[in-house]
Coordinates of N, CA and C in Angstrom, one line a residue:
Chain N
D1 N -0.5 13.2 17.0 CA -1.0 13.3 15.7 C -2.1 12.2 15.5
A2 N -3.2 12.6 14.9 CA -4.3 11.6 14.7 C -4.1 10.7 13.6
G3 N -3.2 10.9 12.7 CA -3.0 10.0 11.6 C -4.0 10.3 10.5
V4 N -4.0 9.5 9.5 CA -4.9 9.7 8.4 C -6.3 9.1 8.8
I5 N -7.3 9.9 8.6 CA -8.6 9.5 9.1 C -9.5 9.3 7.9
Q6 N -10.1 8.1 7.8 CA -11.0 7.8 6.8 C -12.4 7.5 7.3
S7 N -13.4 7.9 6.5 CA -14.8 7.5 6.9 C -15.6 7.3 5.7
P8 N -16.6 6.4 5.8 CA -16.9 5.6 6.9 C -15.9 4.4 7.0
R9 N -15.9 3.6 8.0 CA -15.1 2.5 8.1 C -15.7 1.3 7.3
H10 N -17.0 1.2 7.3 CA -17.7 0.2 6.6 C -18.8 0.8 5.8
E11 N -19.0 0.4 4.6 CA -20.1 0.9 3.8 C -20.7 -0.3 3.0
V12 N -22.0 -0.5 3.2 CA -22.8 -1.5 2.5 C -23.8 -0.8 1.7
T13 N -23.9 -1.0 0.4 CA -24.8 -0.3 -0.5 C -25.3 -1.3 -1.5
E14 N -26.3 -0.8 -2.2 CA -26.9 -1.6 -3.3 C -26.3 -1.1 -4.7
M15 N -26.2 -2.0 -5.6 CA -25.8 -1.7 -6.9 C -26.6 -0.5 -7.5
G16 N -25.8 0.4 -8.1 CA -26.5 1.5 -8.7 C -26.5 2.8 -7.8
Q17 N -26.2 2.6 -6.5 CA -26.2 3.7 -5.6 C -24.9 4.5 -5.7
E18 N -24.9 5.7 -5.3 CA -23.7 6.5 -5.2 C -23.0 6.3 -3.9
V19 N -21.7 6.2 -3.9 CA -20.9 6.0 -2.7 C -19.8 7.1 -2.6
T20 N -19.7 7.7 -1.4 CA -18.6 8.7 -1.2 C -17.8 8.3 -0.1
L21 N -16.5 8.2 -0.3 CA -15.5 7.9 0.7 C -14.8 9.1 1.0
R22 N -14.4 9.3 2.3 CA -13.8 10.5 2.7 C -12.5 10.3 3.4
C23 N -11.6 11.3 3.3 CA -10.2 11.1 3.9 C -9.7 12.5 4.4
K24 N -9.2 12.4 5.5 CA -8.5 13.6 6.1 C -7.0 13.2 6.3
P25 N -6.1 13.8 5.5 CA -4.7 13.5 5.6 C -4.1 14.0 6.9
I26 N -2.9 13.6 7.1 CA -2.1 14.1 8.3 C -1.8 15.6 8.0
S27 N -2.0 16.4 9.0 CA -1.8 17.8 8.9 C -0.4 18.1 8.4
G28 N -0.3 18.9 7.4 CA 1.1 19.3 6.9 C 1.5 18.4 5.7
H29 N 0.9 17.3 5.5 CA 1.3 16.5 4.4 C 0.7 17.1 3.1
N30 N 1.5 17.0 2.0 CA 1.1 17.7 0.8 C 0.8 16.7 -0.3
S31 N 0.9 15.4 -0.1 CA 0.6 14.4 -1.1 C -0.5 13.4 -0.5
L32 N -1.4 13.1 -1.3 CA -2.5 12.2 -0.9 C -2.8 11.1 -2.0
F33 N -3.0 9.9 -1.5 CA -3.1 8.8 -2.4 C -4.4 8.0 -2.1
W34 N -5.1 7.6 -3.1 CA -6.2 6.6 -2.9 C -5.8 5.3 -3.5
Y35 N -6.0 4.2 -2.7 CA -5.7 2.9 -3.1 C -7.0 2.0 -3.0
R36 N -7.0 0.9 -3.8 CA -8.0 -0.1 -3.7 C -7.3 -1.4 -3.5
Q37 N -7.8 -2.2 -2.5 CA -7.2 -3.5 -2.2 C -8.2 -4.6 -2.3
T38 N -7.9 -5.6 -3.2 CA -8.7 -6.8 -3.3 C -7.8 -8.0 -3.3
M39 N -8.4 -9.1 -3.0 CA -7.6 -10.4 -3.0 C -7.0 -10.6 -4.4
M40 N -7.8 -10.4 -5.4 CA -7.4 -10.7 -6.8 C -6.3 -9.7 -7.3
R41 N -6.5 -8.5 -7.0 CA -5.6 -7.5 -7.7 C -4.6 -6.8 -6.7
G42 N -4.7 -7.2 -5.5 CA -3.7 -6.6 -4.5 C -4.0 -5.1 -4.3
L43 N -3.0 -4.4 -4.0 CA -3.1 -3.0 -3.7 C -2.8 -2.1 -4.9
E44 N -3.8 -1.4 -5.4 CA -3.8 -0.7 -6.6 C -3.8 0.8 -6.3
L45 N -2.9 1.6 -6.9 CA -3.0 3.0 -6.8 C -4.1 3.6 -7.7
L46 N -5.0 4.3 -7.2 CA -6.1 4.8 -8.1 C -5.8 6.2 -8.5
I47 N -5.4 7.1 -7.6 CA -5.1 8.5 -7.9 C -4.2 9.1 -6.9
Y48 N -3.4 10.1 -7.4 CA -2.4 10.7 -6.5 C -2.5 12.2 -6.7
F49 N -2.7 12.9 -5.5 CA -2.7 14.4 -5.5 C -1.4 14.9 -4.9
N50 N -1.0 16.0 -5.4 CA 0.1 16.8 -4.8 C -0.3 18.2 -4.7
N51 N -0.2 18.8 -3.5 CA -0.7 20.1 -3.2 C -2.1 20.4 -3.8
N52 N -3.0 19.4 -3.5 CA -4.4 19.4 -3.9 C -4.7 19.2 -5.4
V53 N -3.7 19.0 -6.2 CA -3.9 18.9 -7.6 C -3.7 17.5 -8.0
P54 N -4.6 16.9 -8.8 CA -4.5 15.5 -9.2 C -3.3 15.4 -10.2
I55 N -2.3 14.5 -9.8 CA -1.1 14.4 -10.6 C -1.2 13.2 -11.6
D56 N -1.7 12.1 -11.0 CA -1.8 10.9 -11.8 C -3.1 10.1 -11.5
D57 N -4.0 10.1 -12.4 CA -5.3 9.4 -12.2 C -5.4 8.2 -13.1
S58 N -4.2 7.7 -13.6 CA -4.2 6.6 -14.6 C -4.8 5.3 -14.0
G59 N -4.8 5.2 -12.7 CA -5.3 4.0 -12.0 C -6.8 4.0 -11.8
M60 N -7.4 5.1 -12.0 CA -8.9 5.2 -11.8 C -9.5 4.2 -12.8
P61 N -10.4 3.3 -12.4 CA -10.9 2.2 -13.2 C -11.7 2.7 -14.4
E62 N -12.6 3.6 -14.2 CA -13.4 4.1 -15.3 C -14.2 5.4 -14.8
D63 N -15.0 5.9 -15.7 CA -15.6 7.2 -15.4 C -16.6 7.2 -14.2
R64 N -16.9 6.0 -13.7 CA -17.8 5.9 -12.6 C -17.0 6.4 -11.3
F65 N -15.7 6.4 -11.4 CA -14.9 6.8 -10.3 C -14.4 8.3 -10.4
S66 N -14.6 9.0 -9.4 CA -14.0 10.4 -9.4 C -13.5 10.7 -8.0
A67 N -12.4 11.6 -8.0 CA -11.8 12.0 -6.8 C -11.6 13.5 -6.8
K68 N -11.8 14.1 -5.6 CA -11.5 15.5 -5.5 C -10.7 15.8 -4.2
M69 N -10.0 16.9 -4.2 CA -9.3 17.4 -3.1 C -9.5 18.9 -3.0
P70 N -10.6 19.3 -2.4 CA -10.9 20.8 -2.4 C -10.0 21.6 -1.6
N71 N -9.3 21.0 -0.6 CA -8.4 21.7 0.2 C -7.4 20.7 0.8
A72 N -6.4 21.2 1.5 CA -5.3 20.4 2.0 C -5.7 19.4 3.0
S73 N -6.9 19.5 3.6 CA -7.2 18.7 4.7 C -8.4 17.7 4.4
F74 N -8.8 17.6 3.1 CA -9.9 16.8 2.8 C -9.9 16.3 1.4
S75 N -10.3 15.0 1.2 CA -10.4 14.4 -0.1 C -11.6 13.5 -0.1
T76 N -12.2 13.3 -1.3 CA -13.3 12.4 -1.4 C -13.0 11.5 -2.7
L77 N -13.5 10.3 -2.5 CA -13.5 9.3 -3.7 C -14.9 8.9 -3.9
K78 N -15.5 9.2 -5.1 CA -16.9 8.9 -5.3 C -17.0 7.8 -6.4
I79 N -18.0 7.0 -6.2 CA -18.3 5.9 -7.2 C -19.8 6.1 -7.5
Q80 N -20.1 6.3 -8.8 CA -21.5 6.6 -9.2 C -21.6 6.1 -10.6
P81 N -22.4 5.1 -10.9 CA -23.1 4.2 -10.0 C -22.2 3.1 -9.5
S82 N -22.4 2.6 -8.3 CA -21.6 1.5 -7.8 C -22.0 0.2 -8.4
E83 N -21.1 -0.7 -8.5 CA -21.3 -2.1 -9.0 C -20.7 -3.1 -8.0
P84 N -21.2 -4.3 -8.0 CA -20.6 -5.3 -7.1 C -19.1 -5.5 -7.2
R85 N -18.6 -5.4 -8.4 CA -17.1 -5.5 -8.6 C -16.3 -4.4 -8.0
D86 N -17.0 -3.4 -7.5 CA -16.3 -2.3 -6.8 C -16.1 -2.7 -5.3
S87 N -16.6 -3.8 -4.9 CA -16.4 -4.2 -3.5 C -14.9 -4.4 -3.2
A88 N -14.4 -3.8 -2.2 CA -13.0 -3.8 -1.9 C -12.8 -3.0 -0.6
V89 N -11.5 -3.0 -0.2 CA -11.1 -2.0 0.9 C -10.4 -0.9 0.2
Y90 N -10.8 0.3 0.5 CA -10.3 1.5 -0.1 C -9.4 2.2 1.0
F91 N -8.2 2.4 0.7 CA -7.3 3.1 1.6 C -6.9 4.5 1.0
C92 N -6.8 5.4 2.0 CA -6.2 6.7 1.7 C -4.9 6.8 2.4
A93 N -3.9 7.4 1.8 CA -2.6 7.5 2.4 C -2.1 8.9 2.1
S94 N -1.3 9.5 3.0 CA -0.7 10.8 2.8 C 0.8 10.7 3.1
S95 N 1.5 11.7 2.5 CA 2.9 11.8 2.7 C 3.4 13.2 2.6
L96 N 4.6 13.4 3.0 CA 5.2 14.7 3.0 C 6.4 14.6 2.1
G97 N 6.5 15.5 1.1 CA 7.7 15.6 0.3 C 7.4 15.0 -1.1
S98 N 8.4 14.9 -1.9 CA 8.3 14.5 -3.3 C 8.0 13.0 -3.3
L99 N 7.4 12.6 -4.4 CA 7.0 11.2 -4.6 C 8.1 10.2 -4.5
A100 N 9.3 10.7 -5.0 CA 10.5 9.8 -5.0 C 11.0 9.4 -3.6
K101 N 10.6 10.2 -2.6 CA 11.2 9.9 -1.3 C 10.2 9.7 -0.2
N102 N 8.9 9.8 -0.6 CA 7.9 9.8 0.4 C 7.7 8.5 1.2
I103 N 7.3 8.6 2.4 CA 6.8 7.5 3.2 C 5.4 7.7 3.3
Q104 N 4.6 6.7 3.0 CA 3.2 6.8 2.9 C 2.6 6.4 4.2
Y105 N 1.7 7.2 4.8 CA 1.0 6.8 6.0 C -0.5 6.5 5.6
F106 N -0.9 5.3 5.9 CA -2.2 4.8 5.5 C -3.3 5.0 6.6
G107 N -4.5 5.3 6.1 CA -5.6 5.3 7.0 C -6.1 3.9 7.3
A108 N -7.1 3.7 8.1 CA -7.6 2.4 8.5 C -8.4 1.8 7.4
G109 N -8.8 2.6 6.4 CA -9.5 2.0 5.2 C -11.0 2.0 5.4
T110 N -11.6 2.0 4.2 CA -13.1 1.8 4.2 C -13.4 0.5 3.5
R111 N -14.1 -0.4 4.2 CA -14.5 -1.6 3.5 C -15.8 -1.4 2.9
L112 N -15.8 -1.5 1.6 CA -17.0 -1.3 0.8 C -17.6 -2.6 0.2
S113 N -18.9 -2.8 0.5 CA -19.6 -4.0 -0.1 C -20.7 -3.4 -0.9
V114 N -20.7 -3.8 -2.2 CA -21.8 -3.4 -3.1 C -22.6 -4.7 -3.4
L115 N -23.9 -4.7 -3.0 CA -24.7 -5.9 -3.1 C -25.5 -5.9 -4.5
Chain D
G1 N 5.0 -1.3 -18.6 CA 5.2 -0.5 -17.4 C 5.9 -1.2 -16.4
Q2 N 6.2 -0.5 -15.3 CA 7.0 -1.1 -14.2 C 6.2 -2.2 -13.5
Q3 N 6.8 -3.3 -13.2 CA 6.1 -4.4 -12.5 C 7.0 -4.8 -11.3
V4 N 6.3 -5.1 -10.2 CA 7.0 -5.5 -9.0 C 6.4 -6.8 -8.6
M5 N 7.3 -7.8 -8.5 CA 6.8 -9.2 -8.1 C 7.4 -9.6 -6.8
Q6 N 6.7 -10.4 -6.0 CA 7.2 -10.9 -4.8 C 7.0 -12.4 -4.7
I7 N 7.9 -13.1 -4.1 CA 7.8 -14.5 -3.8 C 8.3 -14.8 -2.4
P8 N 7.7 -15.8 -1.7 CA 6.6 -16.5 -2.2 C 5.3 -15.7 -1.9
Q9 N 4.2 -16.2 -2.4 CA 2.9 -15.6 -2.2 C 2.4 -15.8 -0.8
Y10 N 2.7 -17.0 -0.3 CA 2.3 -17.4 1.1 C 3.5 -18.2 1.7
Q11 N 3.6 -18.0 3.0 CA 4.6 -18.8 3.7 C 4.1 -19.1 5.1
H12 N 4.1 -20.4 5.4 CA 3.7 -20.8 6.8 C 5.0 -21.3 7.5
V13 N 5.3 -20.8 8.6 CA 6.5 -21.2 9.4 C 6.1 -21.6 10.8
Q14 N 6.9 -22.4 11.4 CA 6.7 -22.7 12.8 C 7.4 -21.5 13.6
E15 N 6.8 -21.2 14.7 CA 7.4 -20.1 15.5 C 8.9 -20.4 15.8
G16 N 9.7 -19.5 15.6 CA 11.2 -19.7 15.9 C 11.9 -19.9 14.6
E17 N 11.2 -20.3 13.5 CA 11.9 -20.5 12.2 C 12.2 -19.1 11.6
D18 N 13.1 -19.1 10.6 CA 13.4 -17.9 9.9 C 12.4 -17.8 8.7
F19 N 12.3 -16.6 8.2 CA 11.4 -16.3 7.0 C 12.1 -15.3 6.1
T20 N 12.0 -15.5 4.8 CA 12.5 -14.6 3.8 C 11.5 -14.4 2.7
T21 N 11.3 -13.1 2.3 CA 10.5 -12.8 1.2 C 11.3 -12.0 0.2
Y22 N 11.1 -12.2 -1.1 CA 11.9 -11.6 -2.1 C 11.1 -10.7 -3.0
C23 N 11.6 -9.6 -3.4 CA 11.0 -8.6 -4.2 C 11.8 -8.4 -5.5
N24 N 11.2 -8.5 -6.7 CA 11.9 -8.2 -7.9 C 11.1 -7.3 -8.8
S25 N 11.9 -6.3 -9.4 CA 11.3 -5.3 -10.2 C 11.8 -5.5 -11.7
S26 N 10.9 -5.2 -12.6 CA 11.2 -5.3 -14.0 C 12.1 -4.1 -14.5
T27 N 12.2 -3.1 -13.6 CA 13.0 -1.9 -14.0 C 13.9 -1.6 -12.8
T28 N 15.0 -0.8 -13.1 CA 15.9 -0.4 -12.0 C 15.1 0.6 -11.1
L29 N 15.3 0.4 -9.8 CA 14.6 1.3 -8.9 C 15.5 2.4 -8.3
S30 N 14.8 3.5 -8.0 CA 15.6 4.6 -7.3 C 15.6 4.3 -5.8
N31 N 14.5 3.7 -5.4 CA 14.4 3.3 -4.0 C 13.3 2.3 -3.8
I32 N 13.3 1.6 -2.7 CA 12.3 0.6 -2.4 C 11.9 0.8 -0.9
Q33 N 10.6 0.5 -0.7 CA 10.1 0.6 0.7 C 9.5 -0.8 1.0
W34 N 9.4 -1.1 2.3 CA 8.7 -2.2 2.8 C 7.7 -1.8 3.8
Y35 N 6.5 -2.5 3.6 CA 5.4 -2.2 4.5 C 4.9 -3.5 5.0
K36 N 4.3 -3.5 6.2 CA 3.6 -4.6 6.8 C 2.2 -4.3 7.1
Q37 N 1.3 -5.3 6.7 CA -0.1 -5.2 7.0 C -0.6 -6.3 7.8
R38 N -1.0 -6.0 9.0 CA -1.6 -7.1 9.9 C -3.0 -7.5 9.4
P39 N -3.4 -8.7 9.6 CA -4.8 -9.1 9.2 C -5.8 -8.1 9.7
G40 N -6.6 -7.6 8.7 CA -7.7 -6.6 9.0 C -7.2 -5.2 9.2
G41 N -5.9 -5.0 9.1 CA -5.3 -3.7 9.3 C -4.9 -3.0 8.0
H42 N -4.1 -2.0 8.1 CA -3.6 -1.2 7.0 C -2.1 -1.3 6.9
P43 N -1.6 -1.0 5.7 CA -0.1 -1.1 5.5 C 0.6 -0.1 6.4
V44 N 1.6 -0.5 7.0 CA 2.4 0.3 7.9 C 3.9 0.3 7.4
F45 N 4.4 1.5 7.2 CA 5.8 1.6 6.7 C 6.8 1.0 7.7
L46 N 7.7 0.2 7.1 CA 8.8 -0.4 7.9 C 10.1 0.3 7.6
I47 N 10.5 0.4 6.3 CA 11.8 0.9 6.0 C 12.0 1.3 4.6
Q48 N 12.9 2.1 4.3 CA 13.2 2.5 2.9 C 14.7 2.3 2.7
L49 N 15.0 1.7 1.5 CA 16.4 1.5 1.0 C 16.6 2.3 -0.2
V50 N 17.8 2.9 -0.3 CA 18.1 3.8 -1.4 C 19.3 3.4 -2.1
K51 N 20.3 3.0 -1.4 CA 21.6 2.8 -2.0 C 21.8 1.3 -2.5
S52 N 22.5 1.2 -3.6 CA 22.8 -0.1 -4.1 C 23.6 -1.0 -3.1
G53 N 23.1 -2.2 -2.9 CA 23.7 -3.1 -1.9 C 23.5 -2.8 -0.5
E54 N 22.6 -1.8 -0.2 CA 22.3 -1.4 1.2 C 21.7 -2.5 2.0
V55 N 22.1 -2.6 3.2 CA 21.6 -3.5 4.2 C 21.2 -2.8 5.5
K56 N 19.9 -3.0 5.9 CA 19.5 -2.3 7.1 C 18.9 -3.4 8.0
K57 N 19.0 -3.1 9.3 CA 18.4 -4.1 10.3 C 17.5 -3.4 11.3
Q58 N 16.4 -4.0 11.6 CA 15.5 -3.6 12.6 C 15.3 -4.8 13.5
K59 N 16.0 -4.9 14.6 CA 15.8 -6.0 15.5 C 16.0 -7.3 14.8
R60 N 15.0 -8.1 14.7 CA 15.1 -9.4 14.0 C 14.9 -9.3 12.5
L61 N 14.6 -8.1 12.0 CA 14.4 -8.0 10.5 C 15.6 -7.4 9.9
T62 N 16.0 -8.0 8.7 CA 17.1 -7.6 7.9 C 16.6 -7.3 6.5
F63 N 16.9 -6.1 6.0 CA 16.4 -5.7 4.7 C 17.7 -5.5 3.8
Q64 N 17.6 -6.0 2.5 CA 18.7 -5.8 1.6 C 18.2 -5.2 0.3
F65 N 19.0 -4.4 -0.3 CA 18.7 -3.9 -1.7 C 19.8 -4.4 -2.6
G66 N 19.4 -5.0 -3.7 CA 20.3 -5.6 -4.6 C 21.3 -4.6 -5.2
E67 N 22.5 -5.2 -5.6 CA 23.5 -4.3 -6.2 C 23.0 -3.6 -7.5
A68 N 22.1 -4.3 -8.2 CA 21.6 -3.7 -9.5 C 20.4 -2.9 -9.2
K69 N 19.9 -2.8 -8.0 CA 18.8 -2.0 -7.6 C 17.5 -2.5 -8.3
K70 N 17.4 -3.8 -8.5 CA 16.2 -4.4 -9.2 C 15.6 -5.4 -8.3
N71 N 16.2 -5.7 -7.1 CA 15.6 -6.7 -6.2 C 15.9 -6.3 -4.8
S72 N 15.1 -6.9 -3.9 CA 15.3 -6.6 -2.5 C 14.8 -7.8 -1.7
S73 N 15.2 -7.9 -0.5 CA 14.7 -9.0 0.4 C 14.5 -8.6 1.8
L74 N 13.6 -9.3 2.4 CA 13.3 -9.1 3.9 C 13.5 -10.4 4.6
H75 N 14.3 -10.4 5.6 CA 14.5 -11.7 6.3 C 14.2 -11.5 7.7
I76 N 13.4 -12.4 8.3 CA 13.0 -12.3 9.7 C 13.7 -13.5 10.4
T77 N 14.4 -13.2 11.4 CA 15.1 -14.3 12.2 C 14.2 -14.7 13.4
A78 N 14.1 -16.0 13.6 CA 13.3 -16.5 14.7 C 11.9 -15.9 14.8
T79 N 11.1 -16.2 13.9 CA 9.8 -15.6 13.8 C 9.0 -15.7 15.1
Q80 N 8.1 -14.8 15.3 CA 7.2 -14.8 16.5 C 5.8 -14.6 15.9
T81 N 4.8 -14.9 16.8 CA 3.4 -14.8 16.3 C 3.1 -13.4 16.0
T82 N 3.8 -12.4 16.6 CA 3.5 -11.0 16.2 C 4.0 -10.6 14.8
D83 N 4.7 -11.5 14.2 CA 5.2 -11.2 12.8 C 4.1 -11.6 11.8
V84 N 3.0 -12.2 12.2 CA 2.0 -12.5 11.2 C 1.5 -11.3 10.5
G85 N 1.3 -11.5 9.2 CA 0.8 -10.4 8.4 C 1.3 -10.5 6.9
T86 N 1.0 -9.5 6.1 CA 1.4 -9.5 4.8 C 2.5 -8.4 4.6
Y87 N 3.6 -8.8 4.0 CA 4.7 -7.9 3.8 C 4.7 -7.5 2.3
F88 N 4.7 -6.2 2.1 CA 4.7 -5.6 0.8 C 6.0 -4.9 0.5
C89 N 6.5 -5.0 -0.7 CA 7.6 -4.1 -1.1 C 6.9 -3.1 -2.1
A90 N 7.4 -1.9 -2.1 CA 6.9 -0.9 -3.0 C 8.1 -0.2 -3.7
G91 N 8.2 -0.3 -5.0 CA 9.4 0.2 -5.7 C 9.0 1.4 -6.5
H92 N 10.0 2.3 -6.5 CA 9.9 3.5 -7.3 C 11.0 3.6 -8.3
S93 N 10.5 3.8 -9.6 CA 11.5 4.0 -10.7 C 11.4 5.5 -11.1
Y94 N 12.5 6.0 -11.6 CA 12.6 7.4 -11.9 C 11.4 7.7 -12.9
G95 N 10.7 8.8 -12.6 CA 9.7 9.3 -13.4 C 8.4 8.5 -13.3
Q96 N 8.3 7.6 -12.4 CA 7.1 6.8 -12.2 C 6.6 6.8 -10.8
N97 N 5.4 6.4 -10.6 CA 4.9 6.3 -9.3 C 5.4 5.0 -8.6
F98 N 5.2 5.0 -7.3 CA 5.5 3.8 -6.5 C 4.5 2.7 -7.0
V99 N 5.1 1.5 -7.1 CA 4.3 0.3 -7.4 C 4.4 -0.7 -6.3
F100 N 3.3 -1.1 -5.7 CA 3.4 -2.1 -4.7 C 3.4 -3.5 -5.3
G101 N 4.2 -4.4 -4.7 CA 4.2 -5.8 -5.0 C 2.9 -6.4 -4.5
P102 N 2.6 -7.7 -4.9 CA 1.4 -8.3 -4.4 C 1.5 -8.8 -3.0
G103 N 2.6 -8.8 -2.4 CA 2.7 -9.1 -1.0 C 3.0 -10.6 -0.7
T104 N 3.6 -10.8 0.4 CA 3.8 -12.2 0.9 C 3.1 -12.3 2.2
R105 N 2.2 -13.3 2.3 CA 1.4 -13.5 3.5 C 2.1 -14.5 4.4
L106 N 2.5 -14.0 5.6 CA 3.2 -14.9 6.5 C 2.3 -15.4 7.6
S107 N 2.3 -16.7 7.8 CA 1.6 -17.3 9.0 C 2.6 -17.9 9.9
V108 N 2.5 -17.7 11.2 CA 3.4 -18.3 12.1 C 2.6 -19.2 13.1
L109 N 3.0 -20.4 13.1 CA 2.3 -21.4 13.9 C 3.0 -21.5 15.3
P110 N 2.2 -21.4 16.3 CA 2.8 -21.4 17.7 C 3.3 -22.7 18.1

């Protein structure tokens, strides 16, 4: 099993540019999570999908952030326009089963730097 | 909303010493998970506790879930340099998402 695959691993962009992060969950998993990790705020849940449907997006910071899951094997997190305060490591995780019992498998993350 | 706290924030130990991190929730949990993140890595699942008072062991690691299901602890016996990293607890309350604690960063001096 290849695990959760995220791309790119590193992204450096200028303020105002659009950034798209990609995630391929583990085959067969039906839940997908996007997290943001910073020193100041720790690990924050941004959005959670179940069976490709967004269930909880209360963690999405603002309208500049959007996430999609067009099918069971692919999800994107888009930031438009990006700002320096968006600099962080973004993790995607997937799991099998209900939220109450799931074990989350994390991808390697995308380190985003907005200059 | 639900809050999950961990103490200490940082811990520096000499190799061979024991280490304990504590996790406290503002609400009663249905279950709790522990994850480890190595420096520069990603969180990796360690264990899940479900029952009140539950104790689980993984080699030198001992995990406990409080009787009231509002706190948990992770104890490492005789730390090794391979134990370096940040240990997160993640708690789930009924009807809510998992909430990760801020983590305890462990440094082990050889």
